[in-house]
Coordinates of C-alpha atoms in Angstrom, one line a residue:
Chain A
D308 CA -4.8 -12.7 -10.0
Q309 CA -2.5 -11.9 -7.2
Q310 CA 0.9 -11.0 -8.7
V311 CA 2.4 -10.4 -5.3
K312 CA 1.7 -13.1 -2.7
Q313 CA 2.2 -13.2 1.0
N314 CA 1.1 -16.7 2.0
S315 CA 1.4 -16.3 5.7
P316 CA -1.4 -14.2 7.1
S317 CA 0.2 -14.1 10.5
L318 CA 3.4 -14.8 12.3
S319 CA 4.4 -14.8 16.0
V320 CA 8.0 -14.5 17.1
Q321 CA 9.6 -14.2 20.5
E322 CA 11.2 -10.9 21.4
G323 CA 14.9 -10.9 20.6
R324 CA 14.6 -13.6 17.9
I325 CA 14.7 -13.2 14.2
S326 CA 11.4 -12.5 12.3
I327 CA 11.3 -13.7 8.7
L328 CA 8.5 -12.5 6.4
N329 CA 8.2 -14.0 3.0
C330 CA 6.8 -12.7 -0.3
D331 CA 6.5 -14.3 -3.8
Y332 CA 5.8 -12.7 -7.1
T333 CA 4.8 -13.9 -10.5
N334 CA 5.5 -11.0 -12.8
S335 CA 9.0 -11.3 -14.2
M336 CA 8.8 -7.6 -15.2
F337 CA 9.0 -6.5 -11.6
D338 CA 12.3 -4.9 -10.9
Y339 CA 11.8 -3.0 -7.7
F340 CA 10.5 -4.3 -4.4
L341 CA 9.5 -2.6 -1.2
W342 CA 8.3 -3.4 2.3
Y343 CA 5.7 -1.3 4.1
K344 CA 4.7 -1.5 7.7
K345 CA 1.3 -0.7 9.0
Y346 CA 0.0 -0.1 12.5
P347 CA -3.7 -0.2 13.3
A348 CA -5.6 2.9 12.3
E349 CA -2.6 4.3 10.4
G350 CA -1.6 4.3 6.8
P351 CA 1.3 2.0 5.7
T352 CA 4.8 3.5 6.0
F353 CA 7.8 2.7 3.9
L354 CA 10.3 0.4 5.5
I355 CA 13.0 -0.8 3.1
S356 CA 13.4 -1.5 -0.6
I357 CA 15.6 -3.4 -3.0
S358 CA 16.3 -3.1 -6.7
S359 CA 16.5 -6.2 -8.9
I360 CA 20.2 -5.6 -9.5
K361 CA 20.9 -6.4 -5.9
D362 CA 20.2 -9.5 -3.8
K363 CA 20.4 -7.9 -0.4
N364 CA 19.8 -4.6 1.2
E365 CA 20.3 -3.8 4.9
D366 CA 19.1 -1.0 7.1
G367 CA 19.8 -1.4 10.7
R368 CA 17.8 -4.3 12.1
F369 CA 16.0 -4.8 8.7
T370 CA 17.4 -6.8 5.8
V371 CA 15.6 -7.6 2.6
F372 CA 16.8 -10.5 0.5
L373 CA 15.9 -11.0 -3.2
N374 CA 16.1 -14.3 -5.1
K375 CA 15.2 -13.4 -8.7
S376 CA 15.3 -17.0 -10.0
A377 CA 12.8 -18.1 -7.4
K378 CA 10.8 -14.8 -7.7
H379 CA 11.0 -14.6 -3.9
L380 CA 11.9 -12.0 -1.4
S381 CA 12.1 -12.0 2.4
L382 CA 12.3 -9.4 5.1
H383 CA 14.5 -10.3 8.1
I384 CA 14.2 -8.4 11.4
V385 CA 16.9 -9.0 13.9
P386 CA 16.5 -8.7 16.8
S387 CA 12.7 -8.5 16.9
Q388 CA 11.2 -5.9 19.3
P389 CA 7.6 -5.4 20.6
G390 CA 7.3 -2.2 18.5
D391 CA 7.8 -4.4 15.4
S392 CA 4.3 -5.8 15.9
A393 CA 2.4 -4.6 12.8
V394 CA 1.1 -5.7 9.4
Y395 CA 3.9 -5.9 6.8
F396 CA 3.1 -5.5 3.1
C397 CA 5.3 -6.5 0.3
A398 CA 5.1 -4.4 -2.9
A399 CA 6.6 -4.5 -6.3
S400 CA 6.8 -2.3 -9.4
A401 CA 7.7 -2.9 -13.0
I402 CA 10.0 -0.8 -15.0
R403 CA 11.8 1.8 -12.9
G404 CA 10.0 5.1 -13.2
N405 CA 6.6 3.5 -13.4
E406 CA 5.0 4.7 -10.1
K407 CA 2.4 1.9 -9.9
L408 CA 2.9 -0.5 -7.0
T409 CA 1.3 -3.9 -6.6
F410 CA 0.9 -5.0 -3.0
G411 CA 0.5 -8.3 -1.4
T412 CA -2.2 -9.1 1.2
G413 CA 0.0 -8.5 4.2
T414 CA 1.4 -10.5 7.1
R415 CA 0.5 -9.7 10.7
L416 CA 3.6 -10.0 12.8
T417 CA 3.2 -10.3 16.6
I418 CA 6.3 -10.0 18.8
I419 CA 5.8 -11.9 22.1
P420 CA 7.6 -10.2 25.0
Chain B
D703 CA 4.8 18.9 6.6
A704 CA 1.4 17.5 7.8
G705 CA 1.6 14.5 5.6
V706 CA -1.2 13.1 3.5
I707 CA -4.6 14.2 4.9
Q708 CA -7.7 12.2 4.4
S709 CA -11.3 13.0 5.4
P710 CA -13.5 11.7 6.8
R711 CA -11.6 9.2 9.0
H712 CA -14.8 7.1 9.4
E713 CA -17.9 7.0 7.3
V714 CA -21.1 5.0 7.9
T715 CA -23.7 5.1 5.3
E716 CA -26.7 3.2 4.0
M717 CA -26.7 1.3 0.8
G718 CA -27.6 3.4 -2.2
Q719 CA -26.2 6.6 -0.8
E720 CA -23.4 8.6 -2.3
V721 CA -20.0 8.6 -0.6
T722 CA -17.2 11.1 -1.1
L723 CA -13.8 10.6 0.2
R724 CA -11.3 13.4 0.2
C725 CA -7.5 13.6 0.1
K726 CA -4.9 16.3 0.3
P727 CA -1.5 15.1 -0.8
I728 CA 1.9 16.2 0.5
S729 CA 2.7 19.6 -1.0
G730 CA 5.0 19.3 -4.0
H731 CA 4.2 15.7 -4.7
D732 CA 3.2 15.1 -8.3
Y733 CA 1.7 11.6 -8.0
L734 CA -1.5 10.7 -6.1
F735 CA -2.9 7.2 -5.5
W736 CA -6.1 5.8 -4.3
Y737 CA -6.1 2.3 -2.7
R738 CA -8.6 0.1 -1.1
Q739 CA -7.7 -2.4 1.6
T740 CA -9.7 -5.5 2.3
M741 CA -8.8 -8.7 4.2
M742 CA -9.1 -10.8 1.1
R743 CA -7.3 -8.7 -1.4
G744 CA -4.9 -6.6 0.7
L745 CA -4.1 -3.2 -0.8
E746 CA -5.5 -2.7 -4.2
L747 CA -4.6 0.2 -6.4
L748 CA -7.8 1.8 -7.7
I749 CA -6.5 4.8 -9.7
Y750 CA -3.5 7.1 -9.8
F751 CA -2.8 10.6 -11.1
N752 CA 0.3 12.4 -12.3
N753 CA 0.2 16.2 -12.3
N754 CA -3.6 16.0 -11.7
V755 CA -4.2 13.8 -14.8
P756 CA -5.5 10.2 -14.3
I757 CA -2.9 7.8 -15.6
D758 CA -4.3 4.4 -14.8
D759 CA -7.9 3.7 -13.6
S760 CA -7.9 0.0 -14.4
G761 CA -8.3 -0.8 -10.7
M762 CA -11.6 1.0 -10.4
P763 CA -14.1 -1.8 -9.7
E764 CA -17.0 -0.4 -11.7
D765 CA -18.7 2.7 -12.9
R766 CA -20.1 3.4 -9.5
F767 CA -16.6 4.6 -8.6
S768 CA -15.1 7.9 -9.9
A769 CA -12.1 10.0 -8.9
K770 CA -11.1 13.5 -9.6
M771 CA -8.1 15.7 -9.0
P772 CA -9.1 19.3 -9.8
N773 CA -5.8 20.7 -8.5
A774 CA -2.5 19.7 -7.1
S775 CA -3.7 19.8 -3.5
F776 CA -7.0 18.0 -3.6
S777 CA -8.6 14.8 -4.8
T778 CA -11.9 13.0 -4.3
L779 CA -13.0 9.4 -4.6
K780 CA -16.7 9.1 -5.1
I781 CA -18.9 6.0 -4.8
Q782 CA -22.5 6.4 -6.2
P783 CA -24.5 4.4 -5.3
S784 CA -22.7 2.7 -2.5
E785 CA -23.1 -1.0 -1.8
P786 CA -22.3 -3.1 1.3
R787 CA -19.4 -4.8 -0.6
D788 CA -17.7 -1.4 -0.8
S789 CA -17.0 -1.5 2.9
A790 CA -13.3 -1.3 3.3
V791 CA -10.5 1.1 4.3
Y792 CA -9.6 3.5 1.5
F793 CA -6.1 5.0 1.5
C794 CA -4.7 7.9 -0.4
A795 CA -1.0 8.2 -1.0
S796 CA 1.3 10.6 -2.8
S797 CA 4.9 10.5 -4.1
S798 CA 7.3 12.8 -5.8
T799 CA 9.6 12.4 -8.8
A800 CA 11.7 15.3 -7.6
G801 CA 14.4 13.0 -6.3
G802 CA 15.1 10.3 -3.9
L803 CA 13.2 7.0 -4.0
R804 CA 10.6 7.6 -6.6
E805 CA 8.5 4.6 -5.7
T806 CA 8.3 5.6 -2.0
Q807 CA 4.7 6.4 -1.5
Y808 CA 3.5 8.3 1.6
F809 CA 0.1 7.1 2.8
G810 CA -2.6 9.0 4.6
P811 CA -4.4 7.5 7.7
G812 CA -7.2 6.1 5.6
T813 CA -11.0 6.4 5.6
R814 CA -12.9 3.4 7.1
L815 CA -16.1 3.0 5.1
L816 CA -19.0 0.9 6.3
V817 CA -22.0 0.6 4.0
L818 CA -25.0 -0.9 5.7

């Protein structure tokens, strides 16, 4: 039972345009959400996070939006750059302080020069 | 800091053999996690430790899998006997409760396991 779902296995975006990666979750106890980025032959690296008390968090070109009623979050990358080509994982945790993360299956983003 | 260190980076073995994966967490981190990545299921948490004590092993697929953390700087994940369906990339990650973003986990480069 996938509690965190990334329904798009892949996404291609033109360089300079906006990339939007989506994530849905089913567990209403999740209160903290993260995005990780993974390059080939490397481990995932933390990108950005958001607490359930917020609906938006921004860090440079990266913005995460949270819609609690829809149990949906999205990652926006503006403008997209070739170095953004990677696999992006959405993750969630329940009850702040519980270190266990539940990950989605990932979305492979390809930025077209 | 060298980051999370995993060895070996690649492992090819035959069905039925024992496989041992190793991990050295970031110094000072008190949480250690073992994950498995497959195309179908993404990143699955297998087990995690806090201060060397296993906290949740509900993700361990079956009794063929075992994990230990004898001290704060070393952990092993063992598969005995290995099967072809165990082929995957296994990641170790660590995190700290000392401050900052508690849920930020730092991943090692992974061990790519192929069981023939």
